[in-house]
Each structure stands twice: as structure tokens, then as C-alpha cells.
Short mmCIF file of C-alpha atoms in Angstrom, two decimals:
data_model
loop_
_atom_site.label_atom_id
_atom_site.label_comp_id
_atom_site.label_asym_id
_atom_site.label_seq_id
_atom_site.Cartn_x
_atom_site.Cartn_y
_atom_site.Cartn_z
CA UNK A 1 -33.92 91.71 5.10
CA UNK A 2 -34.15 89.20 8.05
CA UNK A 3 -31.11 87.46 9.19
CA UNK A 4 -30.68 83.66 8.78
CA UNK A 5 -31.54 81.74 11.93
CA UNK A 6 -28.29 79.75 11.16
CA UNK A 7 -26.30 83.02 11.43
CA UNK A 8 -27.81 83.93 14.52
CA UNK A 9 -27.00 80.37 15.97
CA UNK A 10 -23.27 80.68 15.11
CA UNK A 11 -22.90 84.38 16.63
CA UNK A 12 -23.00 83.98 20.53
CA UNK A 13 -23.11 87.99 20.56
CA UNK A 14 -26.38 88.01 18.31
CA UNK A 15 -28.05 84.96 20.24
CA UNK A 16 -27.35 87.06 23.59
CA UNK A 17 -28.77 90.40 21.69
CA UNK A 18 -32.06 88.18 21.28
CA UNK A 19 -32.34 87.32 24.72
CA UNK A 20 -32.01 90.91 25.86
CA UNK A 21 -34.69 91.86 23.28
CA UNK A 22 -36.87 89.32 25.18
CA UNK A 23 -35.99 90.93 28.49
CA UNK A 24 -36.92 94.28 27.22
CA UNK A 25 -40.46 93.17 26.14
CA UNK A 26 -41.29 92.14 29.81
CA UNK A 27 -42.63 88.78 29.21
CA UNK A 28 -42.84 85.88 31.31
CA UNK A 29 -39.55 83.78 31.06
CA UNK A 30 -41.03 80.68 29.79
CA UNK A 31 -42.88 82.93 27.17
CA UNK A 32 -39.98 84.47 25.99
CA UNK A 33 -37.85 81.05 25.63
CA UNK A 34 -40.89 79.81 23.36
CA UNK A 35 -40.59 83.02 21.17
CA UNK A 36 -36.39 82.88 21.35
CA UNK A 37 -36.70 78.95 19.80
CA UNK A 38 -39.59 79.76 17.49
CA UNK A 39 -37.21 82.40 16.07
CA UNK A 40 -33.77 81.10 16.19
CA UNK A 41 -34.54 77.53 16.42
CA UNK A 42 -35.06 74.84 19.28
CA UNK A 43 -31.53 73.58 19.22
CA UNK A 44 -30.06 77.21 19.57
CA UNK A 45 -29.41 77.15 23.28
CA UNK A 46 -30.83 74.78 26.01
CA UNK A 47 -33.18 76.30 28.61
CA UNK A 48 -30.48 76.25 31.57
CA UNK A 49 -28.14 78.53 29.69
CA UNK A 50 -31.03 80.71 28.31
CA UNK A 51 -32.48 81.31 31.76
CA UNK A 52 -28.91 82.38 33.01
CA UNK A 53 -28.45 85.07 30.53
CA UNK A 54 -32.27 85.97 30.92
CA UNK A 55 -31.87 86.77 34.52
CA UNK A 56 -28.22 88.44 34.39
CA UNK A 57 -29.75 90.81 31.66
CA UNK A 58 -32.91 91.28 33.70
CA UNK A 59 -31.15 92.27 36.68
CA UNK A 60 -28.95 94.83 34.65
CA UNK A 61 -25.60 93.10 33.88
CA UNK A 62 -24.73 93.60 30.01
CA UNK A 63 -21.61 91.89 29.63
CA UNK A 64 -22.00 89.84 26.51
CA UNK A 65 -18.36 88.54 27.26
CA UNK A 66 -18.80 87.14 30.80
CA UNK A 67 -16.92 83.66 31.10
CA UNK A 68 -19.28 81.34 32.74
CA UNK A 69 -16.30 79.04 33.32
CA UNK A 70 -15.39 80.72 36.42
CA UNK A 71 -18.81 80.02 37.88
CA UNK A 72 -19.17 77.06 40.23
CA UNK A 73 -20.66 73.95 38.79
CA UNK A 74 -24.51 74.14 38.80
CA UNK A 75 -26.32 72.22 41.39
CA UNK A 76 -28.73 69.76 40.97
CA UNK A 77 -31.61 68.19 42.74
CA UNK A 78 -29.39 65.39 44.07
CA UNK A 79 -27.14 67.92 45.41
CA UNK A 80 -30.13 68.65 47.74
CA UNK A 81 -29.97 67.27 51.66
CA UNK A 82 -31.40 63.99 51.81
CA UNK A 83 -33.78 65.27 54.57
CA UNK A 84 -35.13 67.57 52.14
CA UNK A 85 -35.66 65.01 49.51
CA UNK A 86 -37.67 63.05 52.05
CA UNK A 87 -39.73 65.97 52.75
CA UNK A 88 -40.52 66.98 49.29
CA UNK A 89 -41.49 62.85 48.82
CA UNK A 90 -43.80 63.17 52.00
CA UNK A 91 -45.74 66.24 50.63
CA UNK A 92 -46.61 64.27 47.46
CA UNK A 93 -49.68 62.49 47.11
CA UNK A 94 -49.30 58.79 45.81
CA UNK A 95 -49.95 59.40 41.98
CA UNK A 96 -47.58 62.17 42.23
CA UNK A 97 -44.72 59.63 43.96
CA UNK A 98 -45.18 57.39 40.73
CA UNK A 99 -43.85 59.90 38.32
CA UNK A 100 -40.96 60.77 41.21
CA UNK A 101 -39.79 57.25 40.76
CA UNK A 102 -38.91 57.65 37.07
CA UNK A 103 -36.38 60.28 37.78
CA UNK A 104 -33.49 57.86 39.03
CA UNK A 105 -32.72 55.04 41.10
CA UNK A 106 -31.91 57.40 44.52
CA UNK A 107 -35.21 59.15 44.34
CA UNK A 108 -37.00 55.95 43.13
CA UNK A 109 -35.46 54.47 46.69
CA UNK A 110 -36.67 57.51 48.62
CA UNK A 111 -40.18 57.64 47.07
CA UNK A 112 -40.74 53.88 47.75
CA UNK A 113 -39.75 54.18 51.48
CA UNK A 114 -43.35 55.74 52.00
CA UNK A 115 -46.33 53.56 52.14
CA UNK A 116 -48.56 53.93 48.75
CA UNK A 117 -51.89 54.08 49.74
CA UNK A 118 -54.45 54.84 47.35
CA UNK A 119 -57.98 55.15 47.76
CA UNK A 120 -58.90 53.58 44.90
CA UNK A 121 -57.86 51.99 41.52
CA UNK A 122 -60.25 51.53 38.62
CA UNK A 123 -58.94 50.02 35.44
CA UNK A 124 -61.30 49.15 32.38
CA UNK A 125 -59.82 47.71 29.09
CA UNK A 126 -61.80 46.98 25.96
CA UNK A 127 -61.41 46.33 22.39
CA UNK A 128 -60.56 49.90 21.43
CA UNK A 129 -59.52 51.62 24.70
CA UNK A 130 -57.79 51.49 28.11
CA UNK A 131 -58.90 53.67 30.92
CA UNK A 132 -57.67 53.94 34.53
CA UNK A 133 -58.15 56.07 37.48
CA UNK A 134 -55.87 56.83 40.25
CA UNK A 135 -57.86 58.43 43.20
CA UNK A 136 -59.18 61.13 41.43
CA UNK A 137 -56.97 61.71 38.68
CA UNK A 138 -58.19 59.95 35.16
CA UNK A 139 -56.10 58.42 32.56
CA UNK A 140 -57.47 57.39 28.69
CA UNK A 141 -55.54 55.75 26.16
CA UNK A 142 -57.67 55.05 22.93
CA UNK A 143 -56.80 52.99 19.48
CA UNK A 144 -56.94 54.99 16.38
CA UNK A 145 -55.83 54.14 12.84
CA UNK A 146 -52.21 55.12 13.09
CA UNK A 147 -51.72 53.66 16.67
CA UNK A 148 -53.45 55.41 19.94
CA UNK A 149 -53.92 58.81 21.58
CA UNK A 150 -53.07 59.29 25.27
CA UNK A 151 -54.91 61.55 27.56
CA UNK A 152 -53.19 62.22 31.08
CA UNK A 153 -54.69 64.60 33.90
CA UNK A 154 -53.28 68.03 33.72
CA UNK A 155 -52.35 67.96 30.52
CA UNK A 156 -53.79 70.09 27.90
CA UNK A 157 -52.41 68.29 24.83
CA UNK A 158 -52.92 64.39 23.86
CA UNK A 159 -49.98 62.26 23.25
CA UNK A 160 -50.10 60.53 20.02
CA UNK A 161 -47.84 57.43 19.71
CA UNK A 162 -47.86 54.16 16.91
CA UNK A 163 -47.68 51.78 19.40
CA UNK A 164 -50.73 49.50 20.52
CA UNK A 165 -53.14 51.31 22.92
CA UNK A 166 -52.37 48.74 25.84
CA UNK A 167 -48.76 48.82 25.60
CA UNK A 168 -48.69 52.33 25.59
CA UNK A 169 -51.27 52.91 28.54
CA UNK A 170 -49.17 50.04 30.24
CA UNK A 171 -46.07 52.30 30.34
CA UNK A 172 -47.98 54.53 32.73
CA UNK A 173 -49.83 52.06 34.52
CA UNK A 174 -47.58 49.09 34.97
CA UNK A 175 -45.07 51.00 37.15
CA UNK A 176 -48.11 52.17 39.62
CA UNK A 177 -49.37 48.40 40.05
CA UNK A 178 -45.48 47.52 40.82
CA UNK A 179 -44.81 49.67 43.41
CA UNK A 180 -43.70 48.26 46.59
CA UNK A 181 -46.32 48.32 49.66
CA UNK A 182 -48.81 49.01 47.34
CA UNK A 183 -52.35 49.26 49.21
CA UNK A 184 -55.81 50.07 47.97
CA UNK A 185 -58.88 50.61 49.90
CA UNK A 186 -60.95 49.64 46.54
CA UNK A 187 -59.63 48.22 43.68
CA UNK A 188 -61.70 47.95 40.32
CA UNK A 189 -61.00 46.11 37.23
CA UNK A 190 -63.31 45.75 34.49
CA UNK A 191 -62.50 43.55 31.41
CA UNK A 192 -64.51 44.03 28.38
CA UNK A 193 -61.76 42.29 26.25
CA UNK A 194 -62.07 38.35 25.23
CA UNK A 195 -58.41 37.64 25.61
CA UNK A 196 -56.11 39.57 28.08
CA UNK A 197 -52.88 38.84 29.68
CA UNK A 198 -53.27 39.08 33.55
CA UNK A 199 -49.68 39.33 34.30
CA UNK A 200 -49.66 42.43 32.21
CA UNK A 201 -51.78 44.31 34.42
CA UNK A 202 -51.07 42.75 37.53
CA UNK A 203 -47.65 41.67 37.79
CA UNK A 204 -47.55 41.37 41.73
CA UNK A 205 -50.17 40.89 44.12
CA UNK A 206 -52.42 43.63 44.80
CA UNK A 207 -53.15 44.60 48.65
CA UNK A 208 -56.70 45.95 48.26
CA UNK A 209 -59.62 45.64 51.03
CA UNK A 210 -62.39 45.66 48.66
CA UNK A 211 -62.36 44.29 45.06
CA UNK A 212 -64.67 44.54 42.17
CA UNK A 213 -63.70 42.42 39.43
CA UNK A 214 -65.89 41.88 36.01
CA UNK A 215 -64.55 39.61 33.39
CA UNK A 216 -66.24 37.97 30.01
CA UNK A 217 -66.13 34.46 31.48
CA UNK A 218 -65.31 32.64 34.72
CA UNK A 219 -61.52 31.87 33.83
CA UNK A 220 -60.64 35.24 33.52
CA UNK A 221 -62.49 36.40 36.95
CA UNK A 222 -60.82 33.63 38.77
CA UNK A 223 -57.17 34.66 37.31
CA UNK A 224 -57.76 38.16 38.39
CA UNK A 225 -59.20 37.25 41.91
CA UNK A 226 -56.18 35.40 42.49
CA UNK A 227 -53.79 38.29 41.81
CA UNK A 228 -55.54 40.04 45.21
CA UNK A 229 -53.51 39.07 48.38
CA UNK A 230 -55.92 37.46 50.44
CA UNK A 231 -54.62 38.45 54.00
CA UNK A 232 -56.17 41.89 53.46
CA UNK A 233 -59.07 41.36 51.71
CA UNK A 234 -62.53 42.27 53.40
CA UNK A 235 -64.87 42.30 50.28
CA UNK A 236 -65.22 40.83 46.92
CA UNK A 237 -67.53 41.76 44.32
CA UNK A 238 -67.35 39.57 41.08
CA UNK A 239 -69.67 40.18 37.97
CA UNK A 240 -69.68 37.28 35.51
CA UNK A 241 -72.30 37.75 32.56
CA UNK A 242 -71.34 34.18 31.31
CA UNK A 243 -70.98 31.21 33.46
CA UNK A 244 -70.71 28.43 30.99
CA UNK A 245 -69.93 25.20 32.91
CA UNK A 246 -70.82 25.64 36.63
CA UNK A 247 -68.13 23.38 37.55
CA UNK A 248 -65.45 25.69 36.35
CA UNK A 249 -67.57 28.63 38.06
CA UNK A 250 -67.42 26.96 41.46
CA UNK A 251 -63.35 27.14 41.43
CA UNK A 252 -64.10 30.51 42.92
CA UNK A 253 -65.05 28.64 46.06
CA UNK A 254 -61.62 27.29 46.38
CA UNK A 255 -59.74 30.23 46.18
CA UNK A 256 -57.92 31.69 49.26
CA UNK A 257 -59.50 35.08 48.28
CA UNK A 258 -62.99 33.61 48.84
CA UNK A 259 -62.16 31.61 51.62
CA UNK A 260 -60.86 34.67 53.77
CA UNK A 261 -63.16 37.69 52.78
CA UNK A 262 -65.66 38.93 54.82
CA UNK A 263 -68.28 39.54 52.72
CA UNK A 264 -69.09 38.71 48.64
CA UNK A 265 -71.39 39.87 45.95
CA UNK A 266 -71.64 37.33 43.19
CA UNK A 267 -73.75 38.58 40.22
CA UNK A 268 -74.16 36.19 37.53
CA UNK A 269 -76.54 35.61 34.61
CA UNK A 270 -77.44 32.12 36.00
CA UNK A 271 -78.16 31.58 39.61
CA UNK A 272 -76.80 29.12 42.25
CA UNK A 273 -78.43 26.04 43.51
CA UNK A 274 -79.85 26.08 47.22
CA UNK A 275 -77.12 23.70 48.08
CA UNK A 276 -74.09 26.09 46.97
CA UNK A 277 -75.21 28.28 50.09
CA UNK A 278 -72.95 25.86 52.32
CA UNK A 279 -70.05 27.64 50.55
CA UNK A 280 -70.92 31.18 51.97
CA UNK A 281 -70.72 30.13 55.70
CA UNK A 282 -67.87 32.15 56.63
CA UNK A 283 -69.07 35.52 55.41
CA UNK A 284 -70.47 38.09 57.51
CA UNK A 285 -72.58 39.52 54.37
CA UNK A 286 -73.29 38.13 51.30
CA UNK A 287 -75.18 38.67 47.97
CA UNK A 288 -76.20 36.01 45.44
CA UNK A 289 -79.07 34.76 43.06
CA UNK A 290 -80.74 31.16 43.72
CA UNK A 291 -82.46 28.83 41.55
CA UNK A 292 -85.39 26.62 42.63
CA UNK A 293 -87.31 23.62 41.41
CA UNK A 294 -89.22 22.90 44.78
CA UNK A 295 -90.18 25.97 46.64
CA UNK A 296 -91.66 24.30 49.63
CA UNK A 297 -88.62 22.32 50.38
CA UNK A 298 -85.88 24.91 49.37
CA UNK A 299 -87.48 27.85 51.18
CA UNK A 300 -87.26 25.77 54.55
CA UNK A 301 -83.58 24.16 53.44
CA UNK A 302 -82.42 28.01 52.86
CA UNK A 303 -83.71 29.08 56.25
CA UNK A 304 -82.01 26.01 57.75
CA UNK A 305 -78.53 26.59 56.03
CA UNK A 306 -78.75 30.22 56.78
CA UNK A 307 -78.99 29.72 60.62
CA UNK A 308 -76.06 27.52 60.63
CA UNK A 309 -73.62 30.24 59.64
CA UNK A 310 -72.22 31.63 62.98
CA UNK A 311 -70.74 34.72 61.40
CA UNK A 312 -73.67 36.02 59.14
CA UNK A 313 -74.87 39.46 59.98
CA UNK A 314 -76.96 39.86 56.76
CA UNK A 315 -77.26 38.67 53.37
CA UNK A 316 -79.47 39.40 50.30
CA UNK A 317 -80.89 36.56 47.93
CA UNK A 318 -83.06 36.11 44.92
CA UNK A 319 -85.01 33.31 44.03
CA UNK A 320 -85.60 32.45 40.14
CA UNK A 321 -88.17 30.28 39.74
CA UNK A 322 -91.18 29.56 37.33
CA UNK A 323 -94.86 29.09 38.74
CA UNK A 324 -98.34 28.67 37.21
CA UNK A 325 -99.58 30.25 40.14
CA UNK A 326 -98.61 32.77 42.92
CA UNK A 327 -95.32 32.29 44.12
CA UNK A 328 -95.50 34.59 47.26
CA UNK A 329 -98.28 31.97 48.45
CA UNK A 330 -96.03 28.67 48.22
CA UNK A 331 -93.47 30.70 50.55
CA UNK A 332 -96.05 32.00 52.76
CA UNK A 333 -97.22 28.37 53.61
CA UNK A 334 -93.83 26.93 53.63
CA UNK A 335 -92.71 29.37 56.17
CA UNK A 336 -96.08 29.07 58.09
CA UNK A 337 -96.86 32.85 57.60
CA UNK A 338 -99.98 34.66 56.57
CA UNK A 339 -100.55 34.86 52.77
CA UNK A 340 -100.75 38.45 52.15
CA UNK A 341 -104.07 39.67 50.45
CA UNK A 342 -105.55 42.71 49.23
CA UNK A 343 -105.01 45.09 46.47
CA UNK A 344 -101.71 46.64 45.72
CA UNK A 345 -100.68 50.12 44.57
CA UNK A 346 -99.20 50.17 41.12
CA UNK A 347 -95.40 49.26 41.83
CA UNK A 348 -96.18 47.45 45.12
CA UNK A 349 -95.42 43.81 45.72
CA UNK A 350 -96.61 41.58 48.10
CA UNK A 351 -93.92 41.19 51.28
CA UNK A 352 -93.94 38.45 53.95
CA UNK A 353 -91.76 38.92 57.13
CA UNK A 354 -90.47 35.77 59.02
CA UNK A 355 -88.69 35.50 62.39
CA UNK A 356 -86.59 32.10 63.00
CA UNK A 357 -85.02 31.53 66.29
CA UNK A 358 -81.61 30.29 65.80
CA UNK A 359 -81.20 26.85 67.66
CA UNK A 360 -78.99 27.15 71.09
CA UNK A 361 -78.78 30.97 70.29
CA UNK A 362 -80.36 34.35 71.97
CA UNK A 363 -80.45 35.32 68.16
CA UNK A 364 -83.07 35.03 65.12
CA UNK A 365 -83.12 35.67 61.57
CA UNK A 366 -85.55 38.16 60.28
CA UNK A 367 -86.43 37.71 56.72
CA UNK A 368 -88.38 40.19 54.44
CA UNK A 369 -89.62 38.22 51.67
CA UNK A 370 -90.73 40.14 48.62
CA UNK A 371 -92.27 39.44 45.14
CA UNK A 372 -89.86 41.12 43.20
CA UNK A 373 -90.66 41.00 39.51
CA UNK A 374 -93.39 39.14 37.08
CA UNK A 375 -92.29 38.85 33.55
CA UNK A 376 -94.48 36.70 31.15
CA UNK A 377 -93.55 34.72 28.21
CA UNK A 378 -96.08 33.91 25.45
CA UNK A 379 -95.89 30.46 23.95
CA UNK A 380 -98.27 28.63 21.55
CA UNK A 381 -99.38 25.67 23.78
CA UNK A 382 -98.54 27.55 27.42
CA UNK A 383 -98.08 30.81 29.20
CA UNK A 384 -95.55 30.50 31.96
CA UNK A 385 -94.71 33.29 34.53
CA UNK A 386 -91.37 33.81 35.51
CA UNK A 387 -91.15 35.45 39.04
CA UNK A 388 -88.16 36.66 41.00
CA UNK A 389 -88.42 36.55 44.94
CA UNK A 390 -86.22 38.99 46.92
CA UNK A 391 -84.94 37.90 50.16
CA UNK A 392 -83.22 39.88 52.55
CA UNK A 393 -82.15 38.28 55.91
CA UNK A 394 -80.46 39.72 59.05
CA UNK A 395 -79.35 38.65 62.61
CA UNK A 396 -81.08 40.25 65.39
CA UNK A 397 -81.62 39.44 69.05
CA UNK A 398 -84.70 37.10 69.72
CA UNK A 399 -87.47 38.51 71.54
CA UNK A 400 -90.06 36.37 73.14
#
């Protein structure tokens, strides 16, 4: 008849006999401890005590009555020399140091003494999941009927929780974003959820070189953009599928982040007016969409505006217009270039190359203008063609 586990727990000799039996099976100590807990109970003995007796028996000592009170007090990690603690923290990557910070205040202070530099932080939040990636380590928290399920890197078993998936995920993500001296080469935030509190995700300014922000509306994008530290920010990539009121979208132009960045990509479903280009004068590189009601005027107006940008190295523009005829012809005539003629192979588009010398400069702007797309919409009364004219522009030395 098997002996009750409760009787074994109350008898120290029997507990040590069970440990000695695990030693005789010559299994790894962690496997032995799991088997010991399965048979006797998880609360029978803490792992440090099990480890002491396991290795004592392993090395041939069979004294069950050994008095451990005469042993010196066991050392903890806090008894290690400070120099060694700094060396341990220095050998960890930024993601590993985020976990080190949660141990205690002393180790947290040591971990925070190192600059927290990430190659990339990528966050995506939707109506049913929160995903984030720290360098190459990916975390995911999914909503389910009973709460949420959390997946962590290097963990074979998922963590189940009754908490909201955003609240649970932020237990791991928020401490990273609060790290002092946090620096990120590329920071990406994709918000697929209509309502979201920016302060929950970006409690402090993020020092990022390059940033990509996707938001469901302009107000979301502006709030998250404003959480970026403008002094270090070099490149901004904003994606807003629904603009709404243009005046609210133009609030982006007034942010310090927009004014101090060197390059910009604005992606929207609704293009800018040509007059809005003046807001891009400080960029070295930028990309955006434009709309035009008068091609002949706006082509030359665009060229003149770009030629006044002293820092401009290159840009990409897309004109969104509707014509009854061929738009590339109007561009060619406006710029005084030859009109492309002749048959085109399937998938090819007519292209114009135009050079314009910048006034009072030894440089010129070289434009490559291509008829990008041609979509037709049928109507009962008329058929209208919508064209997308792609501009690429770069500053090059002027050649006579």
C-alpha cells in the first residue's frame, strides 16, 4: 500500500529518503525536483533545500541528521561584488535588462546605468490583440472569452489571465517604454483600435531616429507623433487612411517633430494641394500625394516651389488628377519637353525627363515624370479617366 504524501511531509527522514532515491536514479536535478513535487507535493520542500540535500547525497554524505543551523548563511545575488553585478548587466542585451530591472531597486539602478539602445521597437494594437517586438524578440497578447493569452519569447507555455489583453500586455511593455535614456533607431506604432489612450503606451517621450505611425484618424497620429522627442528624430513616416477635415490634418505641420525632422513620408487617402508644399521646405527628402485642378499652372508652380528648397536632396510626388485626354501630354507641354510618342509594351508608361536650373545656384533639379496608372469609371452620362502621375525629383550638379 502506498504511503500517504501527508505522512511523508511530516517525516523529515522520509523526505530525505525520497531525495536520496532521486539521486540514485541519476536524473538531472531539475527533473528530480519536479518528480519529487509530483509525488510528495509542491509545498513539501522549497527548491534551495532540495538542492542542498540532493548534492549532499550525490557526493556521498548520508547523514540525515546533519544540523544545517551551523552552516553559514547562504549568499544571495545581492552579496555579489558591485563590480561583478555591473559586468553581468553589461553582458545582457537591452531586452534582457528589462527583466533584470524588475528584481529589486538596487539591481534596477545598476541596469538603468547602462544606455538602453534598441535597434527597433514595433507595437501593434487592435480590437483583439496587442503585439510588440523588441529587436528580434516578439511578444503577443490575445483577447479570449475568459480574458487573454500571453505569449513570450523563449517560453514554450502561454500564460493565461483573466485581465484585459491590453492591461496584461502593458505589464510587460510599459516598463520598457519607461526606461530612462531609452533610445530607438526605428520606432513603429500601428493603432488599429478606434479609441486608445496614448499615455498608456507612451508615458514618456521616446528618443527615436526614425518613426512610423499608423492611426485611424488624424488626432491619434498627432498625439503619438507628439510623444516623440523632436531633438533626435530624423525621419517621420505617417499613415492616415481617413483624413476627415484638412484643417485638423494640417496641425501636423505645426508640431516640433515635423519642423525638426530631415525626411518625411505622408500617406493619406486624400492628396494635398500644391500650396501645401511650402511646409516641406526644410526637408532633405520627402514623399507625399498632390491634387491638381489646373495641371498647366500647378506643374510649373510645383517646380518653382521645389527649386526654392535649399536643403532638398530628393523627393517623390504623386499627382492625382482627372482628365478627358492624355495627362502626360499636358505635363510635357507645360515643361516645354517633347511629348512621348510611339507604342508601349505591356506594363510600360510614358516618361518625361526634365532638368531645371535652380536660380542663383550651380545645381539643378532633375525630374522623372511617369504616367503611373490609368483607371476608368463608367457613368451613365460620361466616362472619366483618373490618372496618377508619379514625380521623382533629385538635386544634381548643373551641366551646360
